Amino acid sequence: MSEVAMKDAAEGIITCDACPVLCRIRPGRTGACDRYGNVEGVLTRMDPMVIASQTEAKQGPMVPFLGAGEWRGTLLPGGEAFVTGIGAGTTYPDYKPAPFIVSSRHGDVDMVTVVTEGIFSYCGLKLKIDTDRFVGPEQAAVRAQGEQVGHVTTAEYGSQMLALGGVRHLTGGSKKEGVVACETMLTLANKGAVELVIDGGATLTVQAGRAPIVNGAQEERMRVGCGSATIGIFAKQWQGHADEVIVVDDHITGVLTEHQAGRFLEMRPAGIRVRGRKSTPGRYFQVANPGLGWGGTDITDPLAIIERIDPKTAWPGMRLLMVSTTGEDAGYFVLDESLRPVSAEMPEAVQKAVARIGENCEPALTTVMFMAGAGGSLRAGVTENPIRLTRSIKEALVRVTSGGAPVYIWPGGGITYMVDVAAMPDNAFGYVPTPAIVAPIEFTMRLDDYRDLGGHMGSVRPVEEVIEQLQVTAPRMGNG
Ligand code: SF4
């Protein structure tokens, strides 16, 4: 025994080997991540294990297992309990069997769930932020506490998207960048709020399942569609109440009488040409710059996007509605004798038509998807022949969940999965200071299939035995 080992033994210090940090933990204290402690000389996982029946009670029913027809709202009908990976502990350096390999009976079928927590250096978050407002240019750096923790990625329909975390920020930059990236991901994954600042863009406060706050203003509505889609949806309802409707949108601004919808309705051309690049009739790109104004543009005066009004086509008294894709911004104008649009009181029928746009908008939310690669050493905790686990997942013989929540497995190589953190129990994630994120993961399959893929059959224990053994509460201790 080395001198250090002898000294540690004399002082009751134990070494945690659950991750590469290898904390030396004094009696009554926890390691650097607070997940493991020295409880009377025994290395102990400090968080309680979470069982699916507990989460159901707190968070509503969970998803059906294997699409069972007789699904009653529990993961394992009859067993009424599903042991999740939350608080399970890890298997680092992973040749050891997973902490819990739990058997149960599902109808006439013997099942097994391999339960563990993965330490993920390769992981990140995808944030879908329901807003058209300009948050920053694509590829712009996203910062937390001054450190870059991600970037703005391709916008989706009605949403701005951020990619946060990932191995480059965790391991490829300064120590502080890695720590802040890990902290940011952990807070968001555990459903907490985080402030992010985007280079050349907005300051955001985001939280899973909550409305995003853009530059201090809480977003209310997700747009009903792009400008062209809004015209397609509501054209008939506007007919007779306005002679022209222009739906202002950063991506595709729509002009009703020119649009195919207006043509089908045989509307009289109004002769109003908007700025920007014409894509197809009644659909215009780049009518303004992106911003925090109407429809995700920088426009606050909608008339600013009108390039010209054709005197041969337009007529005095023409009624013009300009509206944004959420209906939050709207203006009603009537052309005077010189064909100049003059602001007028919006008739009730038009007000109703604008309100209908708002009524069809969904509440703006932030969605946080956790994405990680479980195709590495973690698999050795499940089977001695890891490639068989990967293949069995692809063949749909193995159901993968994270904290009991369903995951999406990406096609192609590896076990790259994605899970909505809002579907998981609260505080399901942890971290280790390497830095990396710790996430629960469970693999459920038929016991026979588990045997066939080279599973650790000697470690299988019945679910009742595991639940009986689990400690529901953990002792409170100091860190260090
Ligand atoms: S950081 Fe946590 S898991 Fe890693 S060695 Fe220390 S106590 Fe154990």
GROMACS .gro file of N, CA and C in nm, residues 9-93:
model
  255
    9ALA      N    1  -0.644   0.573   0.441
    9ALA     CA    2  -0.713   0.469   0.518
    9ALA      C    3  -0.721   0.510   0.664
   10ALA      N    4  -0.611   0.568   0.711
   10ALA     CA    5  -0.607   0.608   0.853
   10ALA      C    6  -0.708   0.720   0.880
   11GLU      N    7  -0.727   0.808   0.783
   11GLU     CA    8  -0.819   0.923   0.803
   11GLU      C    9  -0.961   0.894   0.754
   12GLY      N   10  -0.984   0.772   0.707
   12GLY     CA   11  -1.118   0.734   0.661
   12GLY      C   12  -1.153   0.793   0.526
   13ILE      N   13  -1.051   0.838   0.450
   13ILE     CA   14  -1.078   0.897   0.317
   13ILE      C   15  -1.099   0.785   0.216
   14ILE      N   16  -1.202   0.801   0.133
   14ILE     CA   17  -1.222   0.703   0.026
   14ILE      C   18  -1.211   0.772  -0.109
   15THR      N   19  -1.177   0.696  -0.209
   15THR     CA   20  -1.165   0.752  -0.345
   15THR      C   21  -1.286   0.711  -0.427
   16CYS      N   22  -1.350   0.812  -0.486
   16CYS     CA   23  -1.464   0.783  -0.574
   16CYS      C   24  -1.408   0.751  -0.712
   17ASP      N   25  -1.450   0.638  -0.768
   17ASP     CA   26  -1.403   0.600  -0.902
   17ASP      C   27  -1.517   0.605  -1.004
   18ALA      N   28  -1.619   0.686  -0.972
   18ALA     CA   29  -1.736   0.690  -1.062
   18ALA      C   30  -1.713   0.780  -1.183
   19CYS      N   31  -1.605   0.856  -1.183
   19CYS     CA   32  -1.570   0.933  -1.304
   19CYS      C   33  -1.421   0.958  -1.300
   20PRO      N   34  -1.366   1.010  -1.409
   20PRO     CA   35  -1.219   1.022  -1.415
   20PRO      C   36  -1.159   1.120  -1.314
   21VAL      N   37  -1.239   1.201  -1.246
   21VAL     CA   38  -1.185   1.299  -1.151
   21VAL      C   39  -1.123   1.229  -1.029
   22LEU      N   40  -1.177   1.114  -0.992
   22LEU     CA   41  -1.125   1.034  -0.880
   22LEU      C   42  -1.112   1.116  -0.751
   23CYS      N   43  -1.221   1.173  -0.704
   23CYS     CA   44  -1.219   1.255  -0.582
   23CYS      C   45  -1.181   1.170  -0.461
   24ARG      N   46  -1.101   1.231  -0.375
   24ARG     CA   47  -1.073   1.169  -0.244
   24ARG      C   48  -1.169   1.236  -0.145
   25ILE      N   49  -1.256   1.157  -0.086
   25ILE     CA   50  -1.366   1.215  -0.008
   25ILE      C   51  -1.350   1.178   0.140
   26ARG      N   52  -1.349   1.284   0.223
   26ARG     CA   53  -1.337   1.263   0.368
   26ARG      C   54  -1.469   1.213   0.426
   27PRO      N   55  -1.465   1.152   0.543
   27PRO     CA   56  -1.589   1.104   0.605
   27PRO      C   57  -1.690   1.219   0.621
   28GLY      N   58  -1.813   1.193   0.589
   28GLY     CA   59  -1.919   1.292   0.607
   28GLY      C   60  -1.922   1.399   0.500
   29ARG      N   61  -1.840   1.386   0.395
   29ARG     CA   62  -1.836   1.488   0.289
   29ARG      C   63  -1.878   1.425   0.155
   30THR      N   64  -1.895   1.514   0.054
   30THR     CA   65  -1.924   1.464  -0.081
   30THR      C   66  -1.811   1.503  -0.174
   31GLY      N   67  -1.808   1.440  -0.292
   31GLY     CA   68  -1.708   1.472  -0.393
   31GLY      C   69  -1.742   1.601  -0.466
   32ALA      N   70  -1.659   1.635  -0.566
   32ALA     CA   71  -1.672   1.764  -0.634
   32ALA      C   72  -1.808   1.785  -0.699
   33CYS      N   73  -1.874   1.678  -0.740
   33CYS     CA   74  -2.002   1.695  -0.811
   33CYS      C   75  -2.121   1.681  -0.718
   34ASP      N   76  -2.096   1.652  -0.590
   34ASP     CA   77  -2.204   1.632  -0.492
   34ASP      C   78  -2.286   1.506  -0.515
   35ARG      N   79  -2.249   1.429  -0.616
   35ARG     CA   80  -2.332   1.311  -0.645
   35ARG      C   81  -2.292   1.192  -0.559
   36TYR      N   82  -2.166   1.189  -0.516
   36TYR     CA   83  -2.120   1.078  -0.432
   36TYR      C   84  -2.065   1.132  -0.300
   37GLY      N   85  -2.087   1.055  -0.193
   37GLY     CA   86  -2.038   1.097  -0.063
   37GLY      C   87  -1.977   0.981   0.013
   38ASN      N   88  -1.906   1.017   0.118
   38ASN     CA   89  -1.847   0.917   0.207
   38ASN      C   90  -1.940   0.901   0.327
   39VAL      N   91  -2.027   0.802   0.322
   39VAL     CA   92  -2.121   0.778   0.431
   39VAL      C   93  -2.069   0.661   0.513
   40GLU      N   94  -2.014   0.696   0.628
   40GLU     CA   95  -1.957   0.594   0.719
   40GLU      C   96  -1.863   0.499   0.646
   41GLY      N   97  -1.776   0.559   0.566
   41GLY     CA   98  -1.673   0.480   0.499
   41GLY      C   99  -1.718   0.410   0.373
   42VAL      N  100  -1.846   0.432   0.334
   42VAL     CA  101  -1.897   0.365   0.214
   42VAL      C  102  -1.927   0.470   0.107
   43LEU      N  103  -1.875   0.447  -0.013
   43LEU     CA  104  -1.904   0.539  -0.124
   43LEU      C  105  -2.053   0.528  -0.157
   44THR      N  106  -2.125   0.641  -0.146
   44THR     CA  107  -2.271   0.636  -0.156
   44THR      C  108  -2.320   0.737  -0.258
   45ARG      N  109  -2.411   0.695  -0.345
   45ARG     CA  110  -2.475   0.787  -0.440
   45ARG      C  111  -2.576   0.870  -0.362
   46MET      N  112  -2.560   1.004  -0.366
   46MET     CA  113  -2.634   1.090  -0.273
   46MET      C  114  -2.778   1.119  -0.313
   47ASP      N  115  -2.809   1.120  -0.443
   47ASP     CA  116  -2.947   1.150  -0.483
   47ASP      C  117  -3.031   1.025  -0.474
   48PRO      N  118  -3.159   1.042  -0.438
   48PRO     CA  119  -3.245   0.924  -0.436
   48PRO      C  120  -3.269   0.874  -0.578
   49MET      N  121  -3.282   0.744  -0.592
   49MET     CA  122  -3.323   0.688  -0.722
   49MET      C  123  -3.466   0.730  -0.749
   50VAL      N  124  -3.496   0.755  -0.874
   50VAL     CA  125  -3.633   0.793  -0.908
   50VAL      C  126  -3.700   0.675  -0.978
   51ILE      N  127  -3.817   0.644  -0.929
   51ILE     CA  128  -3.895   0.534  -0.986
   51ILE      C  129  -4.011   0.595  -1.062
   52ALA      N  130  -4.042   0.539  -1.177
   52ALA     CA  131  -4.138   0.604  -1.266
   52ALA      C  132  -4.272   0.628  -1.201
   53SER      N  133  -4.317   0.542  -1.113
   53SER     CA  134  -4.448   0.564  -1.052
   53SER      C  135  -4.446   0.692  -0.970
   54GLN      N  136  -4.327   0.726  -0.912
   54GLN     CA  137  -4.318   0.853  -0.837
   54GLN      C  138  -4.331   0.970  -0.933
   55THR      N  139  -4.266   0.963  -1.049
   55THR     CA  140  -4.271   1.077  -1.141
   55THR      C  141  -4.410   1.091  -1.198
   56GLU      N  142  -4.479   0.979  -1.220
   56GLU     CA  143  -4.615   0.989  -1.273
   56GLU      C  144  -4.703   1.068  -1.179
   57ALA      N  145  -4.687   1.039  -1.049
   57ALA     CA  146  -4.770   1.108  -0.951
   57ALA      C  147  -4.745   1.258  -0.957
   58LYS      N  148  -4.617   1.294  -0.976
   58LYS     CA  149  -4.582   1.437  -0.975
   58LYS      C  150  -4.606   1.504  -1.109
   59GLN      N  151  -4.582   1.434  -1.219
   59GLN     CA  152  -4.574   1.502  -1.348
   59GLN      C  153  -4.671   1.449  -1.452
   60GLY      N  154  -4.765   1.367  -1.412
   60GLY     CA  155  -4.860   1.315  -1.509
   60GLY      C  156  -4.811   1.185  -1.568
   61PRO      N  157  -4.896   1.121  -1.648
   61PRO     CA  158  -4.865   0.988  -1.698
   61PRO      C  159  -4.746   0.990  -1.793
   62MET      N  160  -4.679   0.876  -1.800
   62MET     CA  161  -4.566   0.865  -1.890
   62MET      C  162  -4.608   0.790  -2.017
   63VAL      N  163  -4.512   0.762  -2.103
   63VAL     CA  164  -4.545   0.710  -2.235
   63VAL      C  165  -4.568   0.560  -2.233
   64PRO      N  166  -4.644   0.509  -2.331
   64PRO     CA  167  -4.665   0.364  -2.334
   64PRO      C  168  -4.538   0.291  -2.369
   65PHE      N  169  -4.526   0.169  -2.323
   65PHE     CA  170  -4.410   0.088  -2.353
   65PHE      C  171  -4.441  -0.006  -2.467
   66LEU      N  172  -4.357  -0.010  -2.569
   66LEU     CA  173  -4.372  -0.096  -2.686
   66LEU      C  174  -4.510  -0.085  -2.749
   67GLY      N  175  -4.574   0.032  -2.734
   67GLY     CA  176  -4.704   0.055  -2.797
   67GLY      C  177  -4.809  -0.045  -2.750
   68ALA      N  178  -4.800  -0.090  -2.624
   68ALA     CA  179  -4.893  -0.192  -2.574
   68ALA      C  180  -5.038  -0.147  -2.587
   69GLY      N  181  -5.122  -0.235  -2.646
   69GLY     CA  182  -5.262  -0.201  -2.669
   69GLY      C  183  -5.338  -0.180  -2.539
   70GLU      N  184  -5.299  -0.258  -2.438
   70GLU     CA  185  -5.373  -0.250  -2.312
   70GLU      C  186  -5.312  -0.147  -2.219
   71TRP      N  187  -5.242  -0.050  -2.277
   71TRP     CA  188  -5.172   0.053  -2.200
   71TRP      C  189  -5.264   0.122  -2.100
   72ARG      N  190  -5.221   0.126  -1.973
   72ARG     CA  191  -5.304   0.187  -1.870
   72ARG      C  192  -5.237   0.308  -1.806
   73GLY      N  193  -5.130   0.354  -1.865
   73GLY     CA  194  -5.067   0.474  -1.812
   73GLY      C  195  -4.948   0.445  -1.724
   74THR      N  196  -4.905   0.321  -1.716
   74THR     CA  197  -4.785   0.289  -1.641
   74THR      C  198  -4.686   0.226  -1.736
   75LEU      N  199  -4.557   0.239  -1.705
   75LEU     CA  200  -4.457   0.186  -1.797
   75LEU      C  201  -4.458   0.034  -1.800
   76LEU      N  202  -4.475  -0.026  -1.687
   76LEU     CA  203  -4.477  -0.171  -1.681
   76LEU      C  204  -4.608  -0.217  -1.620
   77PRO      N  205  -4.710  -0.242  -1.702
   77PRO     CA  206  -4.838  -0.284  -1.647
   77PRO      C  207  -4.819  -0.405  -1.555
   78GLY      N  208  -4.883  -0.401  -1.443
   78GLY     CA  209  -4.868  -0.509  -1.346
   78GLY      C  210  -4.760  -0.476  -1.247
   79GLY      N  211  -4.640  -0.438  -1.296
   79GLY     CA  212  -4.530  -0.403  -1.207
   79GLY      C  213  -4.552  -0.266  -1.144
   80GLU      N  214  -4.619  -0.176  -1.217
   80GLU     CA  215  -4.653  -0.042  -1.168
   80GLU      C  216  -4.530   0.039  -1.129
   81ALA      N  217  -4.412  -0.002  -1.169
   81ALA     CA  218  -4.293   0.075  -1.133
   81ALA      C  219  -4.187   0.055  -1.240
   82PHE      N  220  -4.114   0.161  -1.266
   82PHE     CA  221  -4.006   0.156  -1.364
   82PHE      C  222  -3.888   0.227  -1.301
   83VAL      N  223  -3.779   0.155  -1.285
   83VAL     CA  224  -3.661   0.213  -1.221
   83VAL      C  225  -3.588   0.298  -1.325
   84THR      N  226  -3.576   0.427  -1.299
   84THR     CA  227  -3.508   0.515  -1.394
   84THR      C  228  -3.360   0.525  -1.359
   85GLY      N  229  -3.285   0.585  -1.450
   85GLY     CA  230  -3.142   0.602  -1.425
   85GLY      C  231  -3.111   0.719  -1.332
   86ILE      N  232  -3.212   0.797  -1.294
   86ILE     CA  233  -3.185   0.916  -1.213
   86ILE      C  234  -3.138   0.873  -1.075
   87GLY      N  235  -3.016   0.911  -1.042
   87GLY     CA  236  -2.960   0.872  -0.912
   87GLY      C  237  -2.902   0.732  -0.911
   88ALA      N  238  -2.897   0.666  -1.028
   88ALA     CA  239  -2.852   0.527  -1.030
   88ALA      C  240  -2.701   0.514  -1.006
   89GLY      N  241  -2.625   0.612  -1.050
   89GLY     CA  242  -2.479   0.599  -1.047
   89GLY      C  243  -2.430   0.552  -1.182
   90THR      N  244  -2.298   0.567  -1.201
   90THR     CA  245  -2.239   0.535  -1.331
   90THR      C  246  -2.157   0.408  -1.321
   91THR      N  247  -2.101   0.368  -1.432
   91THR     CA  248  -2.023   0.244  -1.434
   91THR      C  249  -1.877   0.270  -1.470
   92TYR      N  250  -1.836   0.399  -1.464
   92TYR     CA  251  -1.701   0.433  -1.509
   92TYR      C  252  -1.598   0.339  -1.446
   93PRO      N  253  -1.503   0.287  -1.511
   93PRO     CA  254  -1.471   0.302  -1.653
   93PRO      C  255  -1.547   0.206  -1.744
   0.00000   0.00000   0.00000
